[in-house]
Structure formats: structure tokens, C-alpha cells
Coordinates of C-alpha atoms in Angstrom, one line a residue:
M1 CA 31.9 -7.0 39.1
S2 CA 34.9 -5.4 38.6
D3 CA 32.8 -2.0 38.3
L4 CA 31.7 -2.8 41.9
F5 CA 35.3 -3.8 43.1
K6 CA 36.5 -0.4 41.4
K7 CA 33.6 1.8 43.9
A8 CA 35.0 -0.6 46.7
I9 CA 38.5 0.5 46.2
S10 CA 38.2 4.4 45.5
L11 CA 36.4 3.8 49.3
G12 CA 39.8 4.7 50.7
W13 CA 41.2 7.0 47.9
G14 CA 38.5 9.2 48.8
L15 CA 36.8 9.0 45.1
T16 CA 33.7 7.5 45.8
V17 CA 32.1 7.4 49.2
V18 CA 31.1 4.3 49.5
S19 CA 29.3 3.1 53.3
K20 CA 29.2 -0.6 54.5
E21 CA 25.6 -0.6 53.5
K22 CA 25.6 -0.2 50.0
V23 CA 28.7 -2.3 49.4
E24 CA 26.2 -4.8 50.9
K25 CA 23.2 -3.8 49.4
A26 CA 25.7 -3.9 45.4
V27 CA 26.6 -7.8 46.6
E28 CA 22.8 -8.5 47.0
E29 CA 22.2 -7.0 43.2
L30 CA 25.3 -9.5 42.1
V31 CA 24.0 -12.4 44.0
N32 CA 20.4 -11.3 42.9
R33 CA 21.3 -11.3 39.3
G34 CA 23.5 -14.6 39.9
E35 CA 26.9 -13.3 39.2
L36 CA 27.7 -14.1 42.8
A37 CA 26.6 -17.2 44.7
P38 CA 25.3 -16.3 48.4
S39 CA 27.2 -18.5 50.7
E40 CA 30.3 -16.2 49.2
S41 CA 28.6 -12.8 49.9
K42 CA 29.4 -12.1 53.5
A43 CA 33.2 -13.0 52.0
L44 CA 33.4 -10.4 49.4
V45 CA 31.3 -7.9 51.8
D46 CA 34.4 -8.3 54.5
R47 CA 36.9 -8.3 52.1
L48 CA 35.6 -5.0 50.0
I49 CA 34.8 -3.2 53.3
E50 CA 38.6 -4.5 54.9
R51 CA 40.2 -3.5 51.7
G52 CA 38.5 0.5 52.3
A53 CA 39.5 0.5 55.1
E54 CA 43.2 -0.4 54.8
E55 CA 43.6 2.1 51.7
Q56 CA 41.7 5.2 53.6
G57 CA 44.0 4.2 56.1
Q58 CA 47.3 4.9 54.0
F59 CA 45.3 7.5 52.1
K60 CA 45.4 9.5 55.5
T61 CA 48.7 8.6 56.6
M62 CA 50.0 10.1 53.1
I63 CA 47.8 13.0 53.5
R64 CA 49.5 13.5 57.0
E65 CA 52.7 13.1 56.0
Q66 CA 51.8 15.8 53.0
V67 CA 50.4 18.2 55.4
S68 CA 53.7 18.1 57.9
R69 CA 56.2 18.7 54.8
I70 CA 54.1 21.5 53.9
L71 CA 54.4 23.0 57.0
Q72 CA 58.0 22.3 57.8
E73 CA 58.4 23.9 53.7
L74 CA 56.9 26.7 55.4
E75 CA 58.6 26.9 58.5
V76 CA 56.0 27.1 60.4
P77 CA 56.5 26.5 64.4
T78 CA 55.7 22.9 65.7
E79 CA 54.4 22.3 69.3
N80 CA 57.2 22.0 70.6
D81 CA 59.0 25.0 69.4
V82 CA 55.8 26.9 70.4
T83 CA 56.3 25.2 74.0
S84 CA 59.9 25.9 74.1
L85 CA 59.5 29.8 73.8
E86 CA 56.5 30.1 76.1
Q87 CA 59.4 28.6 78.9
R88 CA 61.5 31.2 77.5
V89 CA 58.8 33.9 78.5
A90 CA 58.3 32.8 81.2
L91 CA 61.6 32.8 82.8
L92 CA 62.9 36.0 80.7
E93 CA 59.5 37.3 82.8
K94 CA 61.2 36.2 85.9
Q95 CA 64.1 37.8 85.4
V96 CA 62.8 40.9 84.8
A97 CA 60.7 40.9 87.5
E98 CA 63.5 39.5 90.2
L99 CA 66.2 42.5 88.6
E100 CA 62.6 45.2 89.4
K101 CA 62.8 44.1 92.7
E102 CA 66.3 44.8 93.2
K103 CA 66.2 48.1 90.9
A104 CA 63.5 49.5 93.4
A105 CA 65.0 47.8 96.4
L106 CA 68.3 49.8 95.2
T107 CA 67.0 52.7 94.6
G108 CA 64.5 52.3 97.0
S109 CA 67.2 52.8 99.6
S110 CA 69.3 55.4 97.2
D111 CA 66.3 57.7 97.4
A112 CA 66.2 57.3 101.3
E113 CA 69.9 58.0 101.2
E114 CA 69.4 61.1 99.1
A115 CA 66.6 62.3 101.6
N116 CA 68.8 62.0 105.0
R117 CA 71.7 64.0 103.2
L118 CA 68.9 66.5 102.8
D119 CA 68.0 67.1 105.9

């Protein structure tokens, strides 16, 4: 039974892929061999599945933390960094457009004044 337990526990760590059906089948085999009482089988399956899910969650959390740490070490911009830069670019584009309008207005009036002086 300890091998079955190790296999079920390794579910969360990705060492062995054990579906609920496989756990149920393995527990059923234990019952058939007389190593486990039929009344205990459902509780064991539930505990093994629950434990596997808990460890899988812990494993996912650990992987996320490691990936975040690596991305930070590599100085990969975060979503907030990109959003902030997009906002700054939009503001700068707006300012450039306004300056171009002002320049066009000034250049337009300068051109008109120059044309009048030549007449």
C-alpha cells in the first residue's frame, strides 16, 4: 500500500499522472486482495485525491513564484510596466500632435505674412 500512496502523492508533483479512475482502480485492487476493507476504500480514495489536489496546488504556486522570480531577474517588463509605457506614449503622441498644430498655425500665418510682403 505504501507504493500506491507514494504514487498518489506524486500526482501533485507531476512525477506520476494518476487520474481519479486509476486511484479508484488501485484501491479496488487492494480491496480485492484483502489489504483494505471495502468500507475504507471510498475514504482512502477521497483522501488520496484531496492530497494530490493540495500538492498540485502547492506545486503550481511554487512554479509561479519561480517563474516570477526569473522574469524579474531577467528584467522582463510586467503588465503594469507595459501599460504605463503605453499611457506615456499616448500622452507624448498627443503632445506632438498639438505642437504640430501650433507649428502649422504659426507657419501658415508666417507664410501669409511673407506672401503679403512680397506683393
